[in-house]
PDB file of C-alpha atoms in Angstrom:
ATOM      1  CA  UNK A   1     105.753  14.319 -68.854  1.00 77.00           C
ATOM      2  CA  UNK A   2     102.619  12.696 -70.171  1.00 79.00           C
ATOM      3  CA  UNK A   3     101.072   9.981 -68.021  1.00 80.00           C
ATOM      4  CA  UNK A   4      98.278   7.802 -69.406  1.00 82.00           C
ATOM      5  CA  UNK A   5      95.985   5.946 -66.993  1.00 80.00           C
ATOM      6  CA  UNK A   6      93.890   3.203 -68.597  1.00 80.00           C
ATOM      7  CA  UNK A   7      90.666   2.363 -66.763  1.00 78.00           C
ATOM      8  CA  UNK A   8      89.130  -1.105 -66.649  1.00 78.00           C
ATOM      9  CA  UNK A   9      85.730  -1.526 -68.241  1.00 76.00           C
ATOM     10  CA  UNK A  10      83.747   1.399 -69.619  1.00 71.00           C
ATOM     11  CA  UNK A  11      84.225   4.424 -67.332  1.00 70.00           C
ATOM     12  CA  UNK A  12      81.189   6.669 -66.895  1.00 78.00           C
ATOM     13  CA  UNK A  13      83.108   9.890 -67.454  1.00 79.00           C
ATOM     14  CA  UNK A  14      82.361  12.980 -69.510  1.00 79.00           C
ATOM     15  CA  UNK A  15      84.835  15.037 -71.578  1.00 76.00           C
ATOM     16  CA  UNK A  16      86.375  17.700 -69.367  1.00 78.00           C
ATOM     17  CA  UNK A  17      85.205  16.103 -66.119  1.00 80.00           C
ATOM     18  CA  UNK A  18      87.610  16.485 -63.194  1.00 81.00           C
ATOM     19  CA  UNK A  19      88.621  13.437 -61.181  1.00 80.00           C
ATOM     20  CA  UNK A  20      90.940  12.780 -58.254  1.00 81.00           C
ATOM     21  CA  UNK A  21      93.551  10.016 -58.459  1.00 80.00           C
ATOM     22  CA  UNK A  22      95.322   8.562 -55.447  1.00 78.00           C
ATOM     23  CA  UNK A  23      98.159   6.032 -55.509  1.00 74.00           C
ATOM     24  CA  UNK A  24      97.532   3.841 -52.472  1.00 76.00           C
ATOM     25  CA  UNK A  25     100.688   1.711 -52.585  1.00 68.00           C
ATOM     26  CA  UNK A  26     103.905   1.216 -54.468  1.00 59.00           C
ATOM     27  CA  UNK A  27     103.709  -1.347 -57.238  1.00 51.00           C
ATOM     28  CA  UNK A  28     105.949  -2.521 -60.100  1.00 53.00           C
ATOM     29  CA  UNK A  29     103.005  -1.697 -62.364  1.00 52.00           C
ATOM     30  CA  UNK A  30     103.372   1.997 -61.550  1.00 47.00           C
ATOM     31  CA  UNK A  31     106.933   2.095 -62.884  1.00 48.00           C
ATOM     32  CA  UNK A  32     106.477  -0.122 -65.928  1.00 49.00           C
ATOM     33  CA  UNK A  33     107.661   1.610 -69.056  1.00 49.00           C
ATOM     34  CA  UNK A  34     109.105   4.628 -67.226  1.00 48.00           C
ATOM     35  CA  UNK A  35     112.435   5.766 -68.667  1.00 47.00           C
ATOM     36  CA  UNK A  36     114.810   7.862 -66.603  1.00 49.00           C
ATOM     37  CA  UNK A  37     115.917  11.103 -68.230  1.00 46.00           C
ATOM     38  CA  UNK A  38     119.486  10.766 -69.504  1.00 45.00           C
ATOM     39  CA  UNK A  39     120.308  14.375 -68.647  1.00 49.00           C
ATOM     40  CA  UNK A  40     119.013  16.721 -65.958  1.00 49.00           C
ATOM     41  CA  UNK A  41     116.550  19.399 -67.064  1.00 48.00           C
ATOM     42  CA  UNK A  42     118.413  22.640 -67.653  1.00 50.00           C
ATOM     43  CA  UNK A  43     117.263  26.128 -66.725  1.00 50.00           C
ATOM     44  CA  UNK A  44     116.765  28.163 -63.563  1.00 52.00           C
ATOM     45  CA  UNK A  45     115.133  26.161 -60.812  1.00 53.00           C
ATOM     46  CA  UNK A  46     112.604  28.859 -59.882  1.00 55.00           C
ATOM     47  CA  UNK A  47     111.302  29.012 -63.472  1.00 58.00           C
ATOM     48  CA  UNK A  48     110.579  25.280 -63.531  1.00 63.00           C
ATOM     49  CA  UNK A  49     109.299  24.729 -60.013  1.00 72.00           C
ATOM     50  CA  UNK A  50     105.614  24.244 -59.242  1.00 80.00           C
ATOM     51  CA  UNK A  51     104.198  26.633 -56.675  1.00 80.00           C
ATOM     52  CA  UNK A  52     101.052  26.182 -54.641  1.00 87.00           C
ATOM     53  CA  UNK A  53      98.641  29.127 -54.616  1.00 91.00           C
ATOM     54  CA  UNK A  54      98.595  30.572 -51.124  1.00 92.00           C
ATOM     55  CA  UNK A  55      95.120  31.692 -50.048  1.00 91.00           C
ATOM     56  CA  UNK A  56      95.092  33.960 -46.952  1.00 92.00           C
ATOM     57  CA  UNK A  57      92.651  32.826 -44.274  1.00 89.00           C
ATOM     58  CA  UNK A  58      90.910  36.200 -44.380  1.00 88.00           C
ATOM     59  CA  UNK A  59      90.258  35.739 -48.111  1.00 87.00           C
ATOM     60  CA  UNK A  60      89.028  32.180 -47.602  1.00 85.00           C
ATOM     61  CA  UNK A  61      86.443  33.561 -45.190  1.00 85.00           C
ATOM     62  CA  UNK A  62      85.266  36.024 -47.846  1.00 81.00           C
ATOM     63  CA  UNK A  63      85.114  33.885 -50.960  1.00 83.00           C
ATOM     64  CA  UNK A  64      84.732  30.332 -52.219  1.00 80.00           C
ATOM     65  CA  UNK A  65      87.874  30.671 -54.310  1.00 85.00           C
ATOM     66  CA  UNK A  66      87.841  28.306 -57.305  1.00 88.00           C
ATOM     67  CA  UNK A  67      90.370  29.674 -59.823  1.00 92.00           C
ATOM     68  CA  UNK A  68      89.451  29.046 -63.458  1.00 94.00           C
ATOM     69  CA  UNK A  69      91.570  31.518 -65.450  1.00 95.00           C
ATOM     70  CA  UNK A  70      94.791  33.502 -65.100  1.00 96.00           C
ATOM     71  CA  UNK A  71      96.609  36.238 -67.023  1.00 96.00           C
ATOM     72  CA  UNK A  72      99.487  38.620 -66.423  1.00 95.00           C
ATOM     73  CA  UNK A  73      98.109  41.921 -65.108  1.00 95.00           C
ATOM     74  CA  UNK A  74      98.747  44.864 -67.471  1.00 93.00           C
ATOM     75  CA  UNK A  75     101.270  47.337 -66.078  1.00 91.00           C
ATOM     76  CA  UNK A  76     101.956  45.317 -62.922  1.00 92.00           C
ATOM     77  CA  UNK A  77     104.232  42.486 -61.877  1.00 91.00           C
ATOM     78  CA  UNK A  78     101.210  40.434 -60.817  1.00 94.00           C
ATOM     79  CA  UNK A  79      98.603  38.042 -62.147  1.00 97.00           C
ATOM     80  CA  UNK A  80      94.833  38.448 -62.347  1.00 97.00           C
ATOM     81  CA  UNK A  81      92.608  35.442 -61.731  1.00 96.00           C
ATOM     82  CA  UNK A  82      88.923  34.706 -62.215  1.00 95.00           C
ATOM     83  CA  UNK A  83      86.995  32.223 -60.114  1.00 91.00           C
ATOM     84  CA  UNK A  84      83.942  30.072 -60.909  1.00 86.00           C
ATOM     85  CA  UNK A  85      82.379  31.094 -57.619  1.00 77.00           C
ATOM     86  CA  UNK A  86      83.216  34.217 -55.676  1.00 76.00           C
ATOM     87  CA  UNK A  87      81.374  35.258 -52.515  1.00 65.00           C
ATOM     88  CA  UNK A  88      80.459  32.953 -49.634  1.00 63.00           C
ATOM     89  CA  UNK A  89      76.772  33.701 -49.077  1.00 63.00           C
ATOM     90  CA  UNK A  90      76.428  35.133 -52.593  1.00 63.00           C
ATOM     91  CA  UNK A  91      78.525  33.312 -55.188  1.00 73.00           C
ATOM     92  CA  UNK A  92      77.715  35.959 -57.820  1.00 84.00           C
ATOM     93  CA  UNK A  93      79.765  38.757 -56.269  1.00 88.00           C
ATOM     94  CA  UNK A  94      81.747  40.520 -59.053  1.00 91.00           C
ATOM     95  CA  UNK A  95      85.330  39.852 -57.960  1.00 92.00           C
ATOM     96  CA  UNK A  96      88.728  39.358 -59.569  1.00 95.00           C
ATOM     97  CA  UNK A  97      91.787  38.199 -57.628  1.00 95.00           C
ATOM     98  CA  UNK A  98      95.374  39.437 -57.661  1.00 97.00           C
ATOM     99  CA  UNK A  99      98.360  37.125 -57.128  1.00 96.00           C
ATOM    100  CA  UNK A 100     102.078  37.857 -57.018  1.00 94.00           C
ATOM    101  CA  UNK A 101     104.811  35.824 -58.718  1.00 90.00           C
ATOM    102  CA  UNK A 102     105.302  33.769 -55.534  1.00 91.00           C
ATOM    103  CA  UNK A 103     101.714  32.505 -55.765  1.00 93.00           C
ATOM    104  CA  UNK A 104     100.456  34.629 -52.863  1.00 94.00           C
ATOM    105  CA  UNK A 105      96.941  35.962 -53.277  1.00 95.00           C
ATOM    106  CA  UNK A 106      96.174  39.489 -52.181  1.00 94.00           C
ATOM    107  CA  UNK A 107      93.968  39.417 -49.089  1.00 93.00           C
ATOM    108  CA  UNK A 108      91.353  41.753 -50.546  1.00 92.00           C
ATOM    109  CA  UNK A 109      89.460  40.643 -53.670  1.00 93.00           C
ATOM    110  CA  UNK A 110      89.412  43.090 -56.570  1.00 94.00           C
ATOM    111  CA  UNK A 111      86.013  44.704 -57.075  1.00 95.00           C
ATOM    112  CA  UNK A 112      84.543  44.850 -60.571  1.00 96.00           C
ATOM    113  CA  UNK A 113      82.719  48.165 -60.543  1.00 96.00           C
ATOM    114  CA  UNK A 114      79.706  48.715 -62.758  1.00 96.00           C
ATOM    115  CA  UNK A 115      78.026  45.311 -62.591  1.00 95.00           C
ATOM    116  CA  UNK A 116      75.973  43.692 -59.842  1.00 93.00           C
ATOM    117  CA  UNK A 117      76.359  39.970 -60.504  1.00 92.00           C
ATOM    118  CA  UNK A 118      78.653  37.558 -62.327  1.00 93.00           C
ATOM    119  CA  UNK A 119      78.881  33.789 -62.085  1.00 91.00           C
ATOM    120  CA  UNK A 120      80.778  30.891 -63.634  1.00 91.00           C
ATOM    121  CA  UNK A 121      83.617  33.084 -64.897  1.00 94.00           C
ATOM    122  CA  UNK A 122      85.869  30.712 -66.828  1.00 95.00           C
ATOM    123  CA  UNK A 123      88.479  32.808 -68.613  1.00 97.00           C
ATOM    124  CA  UNK A 124      90.395  36.069 -68.727  1.00 97.00           C
ATOM    125  CA  UNK A 125      92.613  37.742 -71.321  1.00 97.00           C
ATOM    126  CA  UNK A 126      94.222  41.153 -71.916  1.00 97.00           C
ATOM    127  CA  UNK A 127      94.868  43.421 -74.898  1.00 95.00           C
ATOM    128  CA  UNK A 128      96.469  46.883 -74.794  1.00 92.00           C
ATOM    129  CA  UNK A 129      95.618  47.375 -71.117  1.00 93.00           C
ATOM    130  CA  UNK A 130      92.035  46.151 -71.510  1.00 96.00           C
ATOM    131  CA  UNK A 131      91.049  43.094 -69.479  1.00 98.00           C
ATOM    132  CA  UNK A 132      88.429  40.764 -70.972  1.00 98.00           C
ATOM    133  CA  UNK A 133      86.454  38.444 -68.706  1.00 98.00           C
ATOM    134  CA  UNK A 134      84.125  35.749 -70.034  1.00 97.00           C
ATOM    135  CA  UNK A 135      81.548  33.538 -68.327  1.00 96.00           C
ATOM    136  CA  UNK A 136      80.871  30.006 -69.580  1.00 96.00           C
ATOM    137  CA  UNK A 137      77.555  30.863 -71.351  1.00 96.00           C
ATOM    138  CA  UNK A 138      76.358  27.377 -70.379  1.00 92.00           C
ATOM    139  CA  UNK A 139      73.276  26.249 -68.530  1.00 89.00           C
ATOM    140  CA  UNK A 140      73.648  25.439 -64.842  1.00 83.00           C
ATOM    141  CA  UNK A 141      73.137  21.981 -63.353  1.00 82.00           C
ATOM    142  CA  UNK A 142      69.534  23.040 -62.776  1.00 83.00           C
ATOM    143  CA  UNK A 143      69.118  23.764 -66.466  1.00 85.00           C
ATOM    144  CA  UNK A 144      68.984  27.532 -66.038  1.00 85.00           C
ATOM    145  CA  UNK A 145      71.021  30.202 -67.802  1.00 90.00           C
ATOM    146  CA  UNK A 146      70.879  33.430 -65.750  1.00 91.00           C
ATOM    147  CA  UNK A 147      72.286  36.530 -67.447  1.00 93.00           C
ATOM    148  CA  UNK A 148      75.050  36.675 -64.822  1.00 92.00           C
ATOM    149  CA  UNK A 149      76.284  33.404 -66.380  1.00 93.00           C
ATOM    150  CA  UNK A 150      76.487  34.812 -69.930  1.00 96.00           C
ATOM    151  CA  UNK A 151      78.459  38.021 -69.377  1.00 96.00           C
ATOM    152  CA  UNK A 152      81.378  39.061 -71.562  1.00 98.00           C
ATOM    153  CA  UNK A 153      83.077  42.073 -69.970  1.00 98.00           C
ATOM    154  CA  UNK A 154      85.597  44.629 -71.136  1.00 98.00           C
ATOM    155  CA  UNK A 155      87.354  46.081 -68.052  1.00 97.00           C
ATOM    156  CA  UNK A 156      89.757  48.911 -67.368  1.00 97.00           C
ATOM    157  CA  UNK A 157      91.807  49.654 -64.243  1.00 96.00           C
ATOM    158  CA  UNK A 158      90.255  51.900 -61.584  1.00 95.00           C
ATOM    159  CA  UNK A 159      92.966  52.357 -58.949  1.00 94.00           C
ATOM    160  CA  UNK A 160      93.408  49.009 -57.233  1.00 94.00           C
ATOM    161  CA  UNK A 161      90.144  47.715 -58.695  1.00 96.00           C
ATOM    162  CA  UNK A 162      88.642  47.383 -62.168  1.00 97.00           C
ATOM    163  CA  UNK A 163      85.537  48.892 -63.735  1.00 97.00           C
ATOM    164  CA  UNK A 164      83.343  47.800 -66.610  1.00 97.00           C
ATOM    165  CA  UNK A 165      83.858  49.622 -69.897  1.00 97.00           C
ATOM    166  CA  UNK A 166      81.412  47.516 -71.902  1.00 97.00           C
ATOM    167  CA  UNK A 167      79.115  44.589 -71.153  1.00 97.00           C
ATOM    168  CA  UNK A 168      77.554  42.156 -73.564  1.00 96.00           C
ATOM    169  CA  UNK A 169      75.984  38.715 -73.333  1.00 97.00           C
ATOM    170  CA  UNK A 170      77.625  36.513 -75.915  1.00 97.00           C
ATOM    171  CA  UNK A 171      74.832  33.935 -76.069  1.00 97.00           C
ATOM    172  CA  UNK A 172      72.376  36.726 -76.922  1.00 97.00           C
ATOM    173  CA  UNK A 173      74.679  38.085 -79.638  1.00 97.00           C
ATOM    174  CA  UNK A 174      74.854  34.603 -81.172  1.00 98.00           C
ATOM    175  CA  UNK A 175      71.073  34.217 -80.953  1.00 97.00           C
ATOM    176  CA  UNK A 176      70.745  37.107 -83.417  1.00 97.00           C
ATOM    177  CA  UNK A 177      72.820  35.293 -86.053  1.00 97.00           C
ATOM    178  CA  UNK A 178      71.470  32.944 -88.728  1.00 97.00           C
ATOM    179  CA  UNK A 179      71.242  29.201 -88.203  1.00 96.00           C
ATOM    180  CA  UNK A 180      73.547  28.707 -91.206  1.00 97.00           C
ATOM    181  CA  UNK A 181      76.240  30.922 -89.658  1.00 97.00           C
ATOM    182  CA  UNK A 182      75.992  29.105 -86.319  1.00 97.00           C
ATOM    183  CA  UNK A 183      76.361  25.732 -88.034  1.00 97.00           C
ATOM    184  CA  UNK A 184      79.526  27.110 -89.645  1.00 97.00           C
ATOM    185  CA  UNK A 185      80.828  27.768 -86.126  1.00 97.00           C
ATOM    186  CA  UNK A 186      80.130  24.146 -85.239  1.00 97.00           C
ATOM    187  CA  UNK A 187      77.190  25.244 -83.094  1.00 97.00           C
ATOM    188  CA  UNK A 188      73.933  23.778 -84.406  1.00 95.00           C
ATOM    189  CA  UNK A 189      72.225  24.322 -81.018  1.00 94.00           C
ATOM    190  CA  UNK A 190      72.794  27.371 -78.810  1.00 94.00           C
ATOM    191  CA  UNK A 191      71.825  25.322 -75.756  1.00 93.00           C
ATOM    192  CA  UNK A 192      74.986  23.210 -76.164  1.00 95.00           C
ATOM    193  CA  UNK A 193      77.436  26.112 -75.869  1.00 97.00           C
ATOM    194  CA  UNK A 194      80.010  26.034 -73.060  1.00 97.00           C
ATOM    195  CA  UNK A 195      83.218  28.100 -73.261  1.00 97.00           C
ATOM    196  CA  UNK A 196      86.072  27.186 -70.912  1.00 96.00           C
ATOM    197  CA  UNK A 197      89.051  29.221 -72.113  1.00 96.00           C
ATOM    198  CA  UNK A 198      90.087  32.484 -73.760  1.00 97.00           C
ATOM    199  CA  UNK A 199      93.403  33.995 -74.821  1.00 97.00           C
ATOM    200  CA  UNK A 200      94.614  36.866 -76.974  1.00 96.00           C
ATOM    201  CA  UNK A 201      97.049  36.778 -79.866  1.00 96.00           C
ATOM    202  CA  UNK A 202      97.710  39.419 -82.494  1.00 94.00           C
ATOM    203  CA  UNK A 203      94.783  41.510 -81.279  1.00 95.00           C
ATOM    204  CA  UNK A 204      92.280  38.676 -81.768  1.00 97.00           C
ATOM    205  CA  UNK A 205      90.603  36.698 -79.004  1.00 98.00           C
ATOM    206  CA  UNK A 206      90.519  32.907 -79.158  1.00 98.00           C
ATOM    207  CA  UNK A 207      87.864  30.892 -77.317  1.00 98.00           C
ATOM    208  CA  UNK A 208      88.263  27.247 -76.273  1.00 98.00           C
ATOM    209  CA  UNK A 209      84.944  25.407 -76.216  1.00 98.00           C
ATOM    210  CA  UNK A 210      84.145  22.556 -73.868  1.00 96.00           C
ATOM    211  CA  UNK A 211      80.918  21.937 -75.787  1.00 96.00           C
ATOM    212  CA  UNK A 212      79.810  21.176 -78.370  1.00 97.00           C
ATOM    213  CA  UNK A 213      82.411  18.845 -79.864  1.00 96.00           C
ATOM    214  CA  UNK A 214      82.587  18.179 -83.593  1.00 94.00           C
ATOM    215  CA  UNK A 215      81.463  14.936 -85.249  1.00 93.00           C
ATOM    216  CA  UNK A 216      84.900  13.377 -84.569  1.00 94.00           C
ATOM    217  CA  UNK A 217      84.688  14.265 -80.875  1.00 94.00           C
ATOM    218  CA  UNK A 218      87.242  17.075 -81.148  1.00 95.00           C
ATOM    219  CA  UNK A 219      87.142  20.338 -79.227  1.00 96.00           C
ATOM    220  CA  UNK A 220      86.489  23.573 -81.132  1.00 97.00           C
ATOM    221  CA  UNK A 221      88.426  26.835 -81.073  1.00 98.00           C
ATOM    222  CA  UNK A 222      86.797  30.090 -82.196  1.00 98.00           C
ATOM    223  CA  UNK A 223      88.621  33.231 -83.281  1.00 98.00           C
ATOM    224  CA  UNK A 224      87.175  36.697 -82.701  1.00 98.00           C
ATOM    225  CA  UNK A 225      89.117  38.897 -85.096  1.00 98.00           C
ATOM    226  CA  UNK A 226      87.875  42.318 -83.917  1.00 97.00           C
ATOM    227  CA  UNK A 227      86.666  42.229 -80.297  1.00 97.00           C
ATOM    228  CA  UNK A 228      86.361  46.028 -80.141  1.00 96.00           C
ATOM    229  CA  UNK A 229      83.720  45.922 -82.867  1.00 97.00           C
ATOM    230  CA  UNK A 230      81.730  43.283 -80.972  1.00 98.00           C
ATOM    231  CA  UNK A 231      81.710  45.505 -77.880  1.00 97.00           C
ATOM    232  CA  UNK A 232      80.742  48.458 -80.070  1.00 96.00           C
ATOM    233  CA  UNK A 233      77.492  46.684 -80.926  1.00 96.00           C
ATOM    234  CA  UNK A 234      78.275  44.829 -84.150  1.00 97.00           C
ATOM    235  CA  UNK A 235      77.184  41.260 -84.692  1.00 97.00           C
ATOM    236  CA  UNK A 236      79.399  38.209 -84.283  1.00 98.00           C
ATOM    237  CA  UNK A 237      79.831  37.755 -88.040  1.00 97.00           C
ATOM    238  CA  UNK A 238      80.679  41.449 -88.539  1.00 97.00           C
ATOM    239  CA  UNK A 239      83.245  41.328 -85.729  1.00 98.00           C
ATOM    240  CA  UNK A 240      84.946  38.360 -87.376  1.00 98.00           C
ATOM    241  CA  UNK A 241      83.924  35.443 -85.153  1.00 98.00           C
ATOM    242  CA  UNK A 242      84.834  32.245 -86.977  1.00 98.00           C
ATOM    243  CA  UNK A 243      85.693  28.589 -86.434  1.00 98.00           C
ATOM    244  CA  UNK A 244      89.488  28.584 -86.154  1.00 97.00           C
ATOM    245  CA  UNK A 245      90.305  24.946 -85.427  1.00 96.00           C
TER     246      UNK A 245
END
């Protein structure tokens, strides 16, 4: 159900900013315009129920778990998750996380072998057993863009862990393209890029951008037609990266 909350005045909020909302008391205003459903929702209860992710205490001691992306794990009845931050003392530790269908996280993080640092991982997708992991590409609050923040990884299973097949830095790939091509992507300035989501459909990868927005304030979606070619060293245009929506 969609709930719209109208704020008084001009709120100082940014697109995509997270906020917390607390109802402090019951009020007739809270139920105004609410219509009861005429019929109960059909379907198995367990498919419709909301489950809380259960984080083992031992894992909480190891990592600052902040889940930002989830996908079904290839060949397993589990889910793989990425987190914005990972380690406790070092928040660039290359970890994934495994969760079962009951929402219970595995106590041990999944190592990503073959890379030393990752940070601000925002999305994860799979294709034919390959797991793709993408960092935001954005600048940090301090205005810096370390390479650990621009990784785009192609992973394969290595026992209970995963290892890097190919690594690239998407912002650097885009920097090699023409200004005209980047404008066609809706990206007149590389510094504005921030990618929050990724999924796979029909062999192509789709990226959801948090920034920039278009002139009408709408979010952009990119389509990468041939991700294998991008990881093989071809440019973004050659690999079929385009503005999808």
